[in-house]
């Protein structure tokens, strides 16, 4: 870039129509004899034309704001200075909508605990990640969490309530994953659900961190990791399924979620 | 009802007024957030953050100020905060010097030459916009997608007009560079 006018950004101001008339006339005269600035002007036109084809996205997918408003409602209601929910349709109706799924989750919980109980009696060595497994893995790891929850200073009851409901919804993913046995099992449903739950999980983790509810934030963080890895599994196969199952086991996620 | 009235009511505890405020401005906020982030997931995250910040700051809004300017500033900060949070752990900068670095550090994603093989200049530009430092990206989006003049951007963001001009110039320079790289690559392949 050797032309001073271009280096100073004057050509852009000319292009945007933001130069006063005397300067504009001077730039026009300059353009007649400066190939570099003419090329710059041409590039700007190409950029504008290309950007005009860029989609103008001003709403969530499908123009559906309901999920956005519901999450915002929960977040605002959990604010320390909250003046109340945004509307009269926040968490409880959602719970009713999810009632059938929660019933399935409860059934799966029972089945899974039965399976886990059997598995715990016959521990299988983790050949790929033993060296990195935390010492608190297993059911015993949940005990400090319960104690930490009880000793949290000023826990926000509203956040605890919505977190409990969120954990119930998330169990559909976690339980679905731990009960699958191999590549013949399709887990597209769990991946889709994980994607839809990820935003809320992040929101609740941040809310817990802001309120000093670290034990809750830690569980949300573990859940966020599982949901993220689940949703990002572009080509779900046996290896990635086993990796997720190990992650859930090592973090003792189900037990921790049940503590709420 | 005017925005200022809605804010006064919302600050006084009127939940319906705050909801009306959100519904009135959510498209603008989402549009900027999406242009910045390039995907729905992050756009929604940013837009949520914006309205939570608005909610927290209802009491602080000056009635003589422009709501759009106030909100643009919150959107810009939310975009930059979001970029900071989603950076790899340990790389998140803090402090004034680091903030400057954040505004001007290039994103580490595939370069334009790799994208140019797709043969679409639009894709090259798209990729390069994604690589712009957050500050440049916000200014560029406000100029090109919102159609705001430099003075309006400066006022909205609380920056000097010269700073906005430099950020915009730097962004355009990078995009032109990418564009020319793509032209050369496409020419070599033709």
GROMACS .gro file of N, CA and C in nm, chain A residues 1 6-10 12-13 15-18 36 39-44 46-48 50-51 54-61 65 67-73 75-76 79-88 195 198-199 202-203 206 210-211, chain B residues 10-16 18-19 22-23 26-28 30-31 34-35 40-42 44-45 47-49 51-52 55-56 58-59 82 85-86 121-122 125-126 129 140-141 143-145 148-151 161 165 168-169 172-173 175-176 179-180 183:
model
  360
    1UNK      N    1   0.085  -0.119   0.000
    1UNK     CA    2   0.000   0.000   0.000
    1UNK      C    3   0.088   0.124   0.000
    6UNK      N    4  -0.507   0.597   0.044
    6UNK     CA    5  -0.557   0.464   0.077
    6UNK      C    6  -0.513   0.423   0.218
    7UNK      N    7  -0.386   0.451   0.248
    7UNK     CA    8  -0.334   0.416   0.381
    7UNK      C    9  -0.411   0.487   0.491
    8UNK      N   10  -0.461   0.605   0.462
    8UNK     CA   11  -0.534   0.682   0.564
    8UNK      C   12  -0.681   0.641   0.575
    9UNK      N   13  -0.723   0.551   0.488
    9UNK     CA   14  -0.863   0.507   0.493
    9UNK      C   15  -0.958   0.600   0.421
   10UNK      N   16  -0.903   0.695   0.347
   10UNK     CA   17  -0.988   0.794   0.280
   10UNK      C   18  -1.072   0.731   0.169
   12UNK      N   19  -1.197   0.440   0.166
   12UNK     CA   20  -1.314   0.375   0.226
   12UNK      C   21  -1.423   0.478   0.259
   13UNK      N   22  -1.380   0.590   0.315
   13UNK     CA   23  -1.480   0.694   0.348
   13UNK      C   24  -1.549   0.742   0.219
   15UNK      N   25  -1.594   0.561  -0.048
   15UNK     CA   26  -1.680   0.451  -0.088
   15UNK      C   27  -1.810   0.451  -0.006
   16UNK      N   28  -1.797   0.479   0.124
   16UNK     CA   29  -1.915   0.478   0.212
   16UNK      C   30  -1.997   0.606   0.200
   17UNK      N   31  -1.946   0.701   0.121
   17UNK     CA   32  -2.019   0.826   0.106
   17UNK      C   33  -2.012   0.914   0.229
   18UNK      N   34  -1.900   0.906   0.299
   18UNK     CA   35  -1.887   0.982   0.423
   18UNK      C   36  -1.786   1.095   0.413
   36UNK      N   37  -0.391   0.216  -0.801
   36UNK     CA   38  -0.398   0.144  -0.673
   36UNK      C   39  -0.530   0.175  -0.601
   39UNK      N   40  -0.823   0.015  -0.776
   39UNK     CA   41  -0.832  -0.129  -0.742
   39UNK      C   42  -0.894  -0.146  -0.603
   40UNK      N   43  -0.856  -0.057  -0.512
   40UNK     CA   44  -0.913  -0.065  -0.376
   40UNK      C   45  -1.064  -0.044  -0.380
   41UNK      N   46  -1.104   0.053  -0.461
   41UNK     CA   47  -1.247   0.084  -0.474
   41UNK      C   48  -1.323  -0.037  -0.533
   42UNK      N   49  -1.259  -0.099  -0.631
   42UNK     CA   50  -1.320  -0.216  -0.694
   42UNK      C   51  -1.334  -0.330  -0.592
   43UNK      N   52  -1.229  -0.349  -0.513
   43UNK     CA   53  -1.235  -0.454  -0.410
   43UNK      C   54  -1.349  -0.428  -0.311
   44UNK      N   55  -1.364  -0.302  -0.273
   44UNK     CA   56  -1.472  -0.267  -0.178
   44UNK      C   57  -1.608  -0.300  -0.238
   46UNK      N   58  -1.664  -0.534  -0.457
   46UNK     CA   59  -1.678  -0.681  -0.456
   46UNK      C   60  -1.717  -0.728  -0.315
   47UNK      N   61  -1.653  -0.670  -0.215
   47UNK     CA   62  -1.685  -0.708  -0.076
   47UNK      C   63  -1.831  -0.677  -0.045
   48UNK      N   64  -1.874  -0.559  -0.087
   48UNK     CA   65  -2.014  -0.522  -0.058
   48UNK      C   66  -2.110  -0.618  -0.128
   50UNK      N   67  -2.053  -0.926  -0.221
   50UNK     CA   68  -2.049  -1.059  -0.158
   50UNK      C   69  -2.125  -1.059  -0.026
   51UNK      N   70  -2.109  -0.950   0.049
   51UNK     CA   71  -2.177  -0.942   0.179
   51UNK      C   72  -2.329  -0.931   0.163
   54UNK      N   73  -2.487  -1.249   0.199
   54UNK     CA   74  -2.478  -1.314   0.330
   54UNK      C   75  -2.617  -1.317   0.393
   55UNK      N   76  -2.656  -1.430   0.449
   55UNK     CA   77  -2.792  -1.437   0.505
   55UNK      C   78  -2.810  -1.340   0.622
   56UNK      N   79  -2.925  -1.279   0.624
   56UNK     CA   80  -2.957  -1.187   0.734
   56UNK      C   81  -3.034  -1.265   0.839
   57UNK      N   82  -2.965  -1.307   0.942
   57UNK     CA   83  -3.027  -1.392   1.044
   57UNK      C   84  -3.058  -1.308   1.167
   58UNK      N   85  -3.185  -1.291   1.194
   58UNK     CA   86  -3.224  -1.207   1.306
   58UNK      C   87  -3.312  -1.281   1.407
   59UNK      N   88  -3.326  -1.412   1.390
   59UNK     CA   89  -3.407  -1.490   1.484
   59UNK      C   90  -3.342  -1.626   1.505
   60UNK      N   91  -3.376  -1.694   1.612
   60UNK     CA   92  -3.331  -1.833   1.628
   60UNK      C   93  -3.389  -1.919   1.515
   61UNK      N   94  -3.341  -2.042   1.501
   61UNK     CA   95  -3.389  -2.128   1.391
   61UNK      C   96  -3.542  -2.135   1.387
   65UNK      N   97  -3.888  -1.801   1.902
   65UNK     CA   98  -3.825  -1.734   2.015
   65UNK      C   99  -3.860  -1.800   2.149
   67UNK      N  100  -3.791  -2.083   2.306
   67UNK     CA  101  -3.681  -2.136   2.387
   67UNK      C  102  -3.594  -2.024   2.440
   68UNK      N  103  -3.567  -1.928   2.356
   68UNK     CA  104  -3.485  -1.813   2.396
   68UNK      C  105  -3.550  -1.739   2.514
   69UNK      N  106  -3.679  -1.712   2.499
   69UNK     CA  107  -3.749  -1.637   2.604
   69UNK      C  108  -3.758  -1.718   2.733
   70UNK      N  109  -3.775  -1.849   2.718
   70UNK     CA  110  -3.784  -1.931   2.839
   70UNK      C  111  -3.651  -1.929   2.915
   71UNK      N  112  -3.541  -1.944   2.842
   71UNK     CA  113  -3.411  -1.942   2.909
   71UNK      C  114  -3.382  -1.806   2.969
   72UNK      N  115  -3.419  -1.702   2.896
   72UNK     CA  116  -3.397  -1.568   2.950
   72UNK      C  117  -3.481  -1.547   3.076
   73UNK      N  118  -3.601  -1.600   3.071
   73UNK     CA  119  -3.690  -1.589   3.185
   73UNK      C  120  -3.630  -1.654   3.309
   75UNK      N  121  -3.313  -1.715   3.360
   75UNK     CA  122  -3.193  -1.641   3.402
   75UNK      C  123  -3.230  -1.514   3.477
   76UNK      N  124  -3.328  -1.445   3.426
   76UNK     CA  125  -3.369  -1.319   3.491
   76UNK      C  126  -3.432  -1.347   3.628
   79UNK      N  127  -3.181  -1.383   3.892
   79UNK     CA  128  -3.099  -1.267   3.926
   79UNK      C  129  -3.126  -1.225   4.070
   80UNK      N  130  -3.020  -1.185   4.143
   80UNK     CA  131  -3.039  -1.142   4.282
   80UNK      C  132  -3.139  -1.027   4.295
   81UNK      N  133  -3.138  -0.938   4.193
   81UNK     CA  134  -3.228  -0.823   4.199
   81UNK      C  135  -3.356  -0.849   4.121
   82UNK      N  136  -3.387  -0.979   4.105
   82UNK     CA  137  -3.499  -1.013   4.017
   82UNK      C  138  -3.629  -0.946   4.059
   83UNK      N  139  -3.700  -0.901   3.956
   83UNK     CA  140  -3.832  -0.842   3.979
   83UNK      C  141  -3.940  -0.942   3.942
   84UNK      N  142  -3.898  -1.068   3.927
   84UNK     CA  143  -3.995  -1.171   3.892
   84UNK      C  144  -3.978  -1.215   3.749
   85UNK      N  145  -4.046  -1.325   3.712
   85UNK     CA  146  -4.032  -1.378   3.576
   85UNK      C  147  -4.089  -1.282   3.472
   86UNK      N  148  -4.049  -1.301   3.347
   86UNK     CA  149  -4.093  -1.211   3.240
   86UNK      C  150  -4.240  -1.232   3.205
   87UNK      N  151  -4.285  -1.354   3.219
   87UNK     CA  152  -4.424  -1.379   3.187
   87UNK      C  153  -4.476  -1.489   3.279
   88UNK      N  154  -4.594  -1.533   3.252
   88UNK     CA  155  -4.654  -1.629   3.344
   88UNK      C  156  -4.637  -1.773   3.296
  195UNK      N  157  -2.748  -3.142   2.228
  195UNK     CA  158  -2.728  -3.010   2.166
  195UNK      C  159  -2.827  -2.908   2.222
  198UNK      N  160  -2.738  -2.800   2.589
  198UNK     CA  161  -2.605  -2.744   2.616
  198UNK      C  162  -2.611  -2.597   2.660
  199UNK      N  163  -2.692  -2.520   2.591
  199UNK     CA  164  -2.700  -2.377   2.623
  199UNK      C  165  -2.748  -2.353   2.765
  202UNK      N  166  -2.477  -2.443   3.023
  202UNK     CA  167  -2.375  -2.339   3.036
  202UNK      C  168  -2.428  -2.221   3.118
  203UNK      N  169  -2.552  -2.187   3.090
  203UNK     CA  170  -2.614  -2.074   3.162
  203UNK      C  171  -2.621  -2.103   3.312
  206UNK      N  172  -2.277  -2.091   3.475
  206UNK     CA  173  -2.230  -1.954   3.498
  206UNK      C  174  -2.305  -1.891   3.615
  210UNK      N  175  -2.139  -1.751   3.953
  210UNK     CA  176  -2.157  -1.612   3.997
  210UNK      C  177  -2.209  -1.604   4.140
  211UNK      N  178  -2.284  -1.708   4.182
  211UNK     CA  179  -2.341  -1.708   4.317
  211UNK      C  180  -2.255  -1.781   4.417
  270UNK      N  181  -3.990  -0.108   3.373
  270UNK     CA  182  -3.917  -0.233   3.402
  270UNK      C  183  -3.829  -0.216   3.525
  271UNK      N  184  -3.763  -0.100   3.534
  271UNK     CA  185  -3.678  -0.075   3.651
  271UNK      C  186  -3.760  -0.070   3.779
  272UNK      N  187  -3.887  -0.037   3.765
  272UNK     CA  188  -3.975  -0.032   3.882
  272UNK      C  189  -4.038  -0.167   3.914
  273UNK      N  190  -4.001  -0.271   3.838
  273UNK     CA  191  -4.050  -0.405   3.870
  273UNK      C  192  -4.159  -0.456   3.778
  274UNK      N  193  -4.185  -0.384   3.669
  274UNK     CA  194  -4.290  -0.428   3.577
  274UNK      C  195  -4.232  -0.531   3.479
  275UNK      N  196  -4.261  -0.658   3.505
  275UNK     CA  197  -4.203  -0.765   3.423
  275UNK      C  198  -4.253  -0.758   3.279
  276UNK      N  199  -4.378  -0.719   3.261
  276UNK     CA  200  -4.434  -0.710   3.126
  276UNK      C  201  -4.360  -0.603   3.044
  278UNK      N  202  -4.046  -0.517   3.081
  278UNK     CA  203  -3.916  -0.570   3.040
  278UNK      C  204  -3.932  -0.668   2.924
  279UNK      N  205  -4.036  -0.748   2.929
  279UNK     CA  206  -4.059  -0.842   2.820
  279UNK      C  207  -4.085  -0.767   2.690
  282UNK      N  208  -3.759  -0.648   2.556
  282UNK     CA  209  -3.683  -0.758   2.494
  282UNK      C  210  -3.740  -0.789   2.356
  283UNK      N  211  -3.873  -0.800   2.349
  283UNK     CA  212  -3.936  -0.836   2.221
  283UNK      C  213  -3.911  -0.729   2.115
  286UNK      N  214  -3.495  -0.767   2.043
  286UNK     CA  215  -3.423  -0.894   2.034
  286UNK      C  216  -3.374  -0.923   1.891
  287UNK      N  217  -3.449  -0.881   1.789
  287UNK     CA  218  -3.404  -0.909   1.652
  287UNK      C  219  -3.275  -0.835   1.619
  288UNK      N  220  -3.269  -0.709   1.660
  288UNK     CA  221  -3.147  -0.631   1.635
  288UNK      C  222  -3.028  -0.696   1.706
  290UNK      N  223  -2.998  -1.005   1.813
  290UNK     CA  224  -2.966  -1.138   1.757
  290UNK      C  225  -2.893  -1.124   1.624
  291UNK      N  226  -2.936  -1.027   1.545
  291UNK     CA  227  -2.874  -1.008   1.413
  291UNK      C  228  -2.724  -0.977   1.428
  294UNK      N  229  -2.542  -1.282   1.566
  294UNK     CA  230  -2.523  -1.389   1.466
  294UNK      C  231  -2.414  -1.349   1.366
  295UNK      N  232  -2.416  -1.224   1.324
  295UNK     CA  233  -2.312  -1.180   1.230
  295UNK      C  234  -2.175  -1.193   1.293
  300UNK      N  235  -2.597  -2.015   1.534
  300UNK     CA  236  -2.710  -1.988   1.623
  300UNK      C  237  -2.674  -2.010   1.770
  301UNK      N  238  -2.596  -2.113   1.793
  301UNK     CA  239  -2.567  -2.147   1.933
  301UNK      C  240  -2.500  -2.030   2.005
  302UNK      N  241  -2.393  -1.979   1.947
  302UNK     CA  242  -2.322  -1.868   2.012
  302UNK      C  243  -2.402  -1.739   2.005
  304UNK      N  244  -2.721  -1.706   2.025
  304UNK     CA  245  -2.820  -1.705   2.133
  304UNK      C  246  -2.754  -1.680   2.268
  305UNK      N  247  -2.637  -1.740   2.285
  305UNK     CA  248  -2.561  -1.719   2.409
  305UNK      C  249  -2.534  -1.569   2.429
  307UNK      N  250  -2.686  -1.312   2.282
  307UNK     CA  251  -2.810  -1.234   2.297
  307UNK      C  252  -2.867  -1.249   2.438
  308UNK      N  253  -2.858  -1.369   2.493
  308UNK     CA  254  -2.904  -1.389   2.632
  308UNK      C  255  -2.822  -1.300   2.727
  309UNK      N  256  -2.692  -1.302   2.706
  309UNK     CA  257  -2.603  -1.224   2.792
  309UNK      C  258  -2.637  -1.075   2.784
  311UNK      N  259  -2.929  -0.931   2.720
  311UNK     CA  260  -3.052  -0.893   2.789
  311UNK      C  261  -3.040  -0.911   2.941
  312UNK      N  262  -2.955  -1.004   2.983
  312UNK     CA  263  -2.932  -1.016   3.128
  312UNK      C  264  -2.859  -0.890   3.177
  315UNK      N  265  -3.099  -0.610   3.190
  315UNK     CA  266  -3.184  -0.624   3.309
  315UNK      C  267  -3.111  -0.572   3.433
  316UNK      N  268  -2.983  -0.610   3.443
  316UNK     CA  269  -2.905  -0.568   3.561
  316UNK      C  270  -2.882  -0.417   3.563
  318UNK      N  271  -3.088  -0.174   3.432
  318UNK     CA  272  -3.206  -0.090   3.409
  318UNK      C  273  -3.202   0.038   3.491
  319UNK      N  274  -3.155   0.025   3.614
  319UNK     CA  275  -3.152   0.142   3.703
  319UNK      C  276  -3.050   0.247   3.658
  342UNK      N  277  -1.783  -1.295   2.517
  342UNK     CA  278  -1.809  -1.432   2.471
  342UNK      C  279  -1.685  -1.490   2.404
  345UNK      N  280  -1.446  -1.590   2.671
  345UNK     CA  281  -1.484  -1.713   2.744
  345UNK      C  282  -1.459  -1.837   2.661
  346UNK      N  283  -1.476  -1.827   2.531
  346UNK     CA  284  -1.464  -1.946   2.447
  346UNK      C  285  -1.323  -1.966   2.394
  381UNK      N  286  -1.571  -1.652  -0.369
  381UNK     CA  287  -1.516  -1.538  -0.296
  381UNK      C  288  -1.594  -1.512  -0.168
  382UNK      N  289  -1.724  -1.537  -0.177
  382UNK     CA  290  -1.807  -1.518  -0.058
  382UNK      C  291  -1.761  -1.602   0.058
  385UNK      N  292  -1.444  -1.453   0.203
  385UNK     CA  293  -1.473  -1.337   0.287
  385UNK      C  294  -1.535  -1.380   0.420
  386UNK      N  295  -1.624  -1.476   0.410
  386UNK     CA  296  -1.690  -1.527   0.531
  386UNK      C  297  -1.586  -1.578   0.631
  389UNK      N  298  -1.386  -1.285   0.774
  389UNK     CA  299  -1.462  -1.208   0.874
  389UNK      C  300  -1.456  -1.282   1.008
  400UNK      N  301  -1.686  -0.358   1.184
  400UNK     CA  302  -1.716  -0.392   1.044
  400UNK      C  303  -1.863  -0.431   1.028
  401UNK      N  304  -1.912  -0.512   1.122
  401UNK     CA  305  -2.052  -0.557   1.116
  401UNK      C  306  -2.147  -0.438   1.131
  403UNK      N  307  -2.090  -0.137   1.050
  403UNK     CA  308  -2.085  -0.053   0.930
  403UNK      C  309  -2.158  -0.120   0.813
  404UNK      N  310  -2.127  -0.247   0.792
  404UNK     CA  311  -2.177  -0.313   0.671
  404UNK      C  312  -2.314  -0.376   0.687
  405UNK      N  313  -2.343  -0.426   0.803
  405UNK     CA  314  -2.472  -0.494   0.819
  405UNK      C  315  -2.578  -0.407   0.882
  408UNK      N  316  -2.449   0.162   0.980
  408UNK     CA  317  -2.425   0.282   1.063
  408UNK      C  318  -2.305   0.360   1.011
  409UNK      N  319  -2.312   0.491   1.024
  409UNK     CA  320  -2.200   0.574   0.984
  409UNK      C  321  -2.093   0.570   1.094
  410UNK      N  322  -1.971   0.612   1.058
  410UNK     CA  323  -1.862   0.602   1.155
  410UNK      C  324  -1.893   0.678   1.284
  411UNK      N  325  -1.952   0.795   1.267
  411UNK     CA  326  -1.986   0.876   1.385
  411UNK      C  327  -2.087   0.804   1.474
  421UNK      N  328  -1.396   0.868   1.707
  421UNK     CA  329  -1.425   0.837   1.567
  421UNK      C  330  -1.300   0.788   1.494
  425UNK      N  331  -1.249   0.451   1.282
  425UNK     CA  332  -1.199   0.456   1.144
  425UNK      C  333  -1.080   0.362   1.126
  428UNK      N  334  -1.196  -0.002   1.134
  428UNK     CA  335  -1.265  -0.037   1.010
  428UNK      C  336  -1.165  -0.052   0.895
  429UNK      N  337  -1.070   0.041   0.891
  429UNK     CA  338  -0.969   0.037   0.786
  429UNK      C  339  -0.889  -0.093   0.795
  432UNK      N  340  -1.106  -0.381   0.670
  432UNK     CA  341  -1.120  -0.381   0.523
  432UNK      C  342  -0.989  -0.423   0.457
  433UNK      N  343  -0.879  -0.376   0.514
  433UNK     CA  344  -0.748  -0.412   0.458
  433UNK      C  345  -0.729  -0.564   0.461
  435UNK      N  346  -0.962  -0.791   0.469
  435UNK     CA  347  -1.055  -0.857   0.377
  435UNK      C  348  -1.009  -0.842   0.232
  436UNK      N  349  -0.957  -0.726   0.200
  436UNK     CA  350  -0.905  -0.706   0.064
  436UNK      C  351  -0.788  -0.800   0.038
  439UNK      N  352  -0.921  -1.132  -0.020
  439UNK     CA  353  -0.989  -1.134  -0.150
  439UNK      C  354  -0.887  -1.148  -0.263
  440UNK      N  355  -0.780  -1.070  -0.255
  440UNK     CA  356  -0.679  -1.077  -0.360
  440UNK      C  357  -0.606  -1.211  -0.359
  443UNK      N  358  -0.829  -1.441  -0.537
  443UNK     CA  359  -0.829  -1.417  -0.683
  443UNK      C  360  -0.706  -1.483  -0.746
   0.00000   0.00000   0.00000
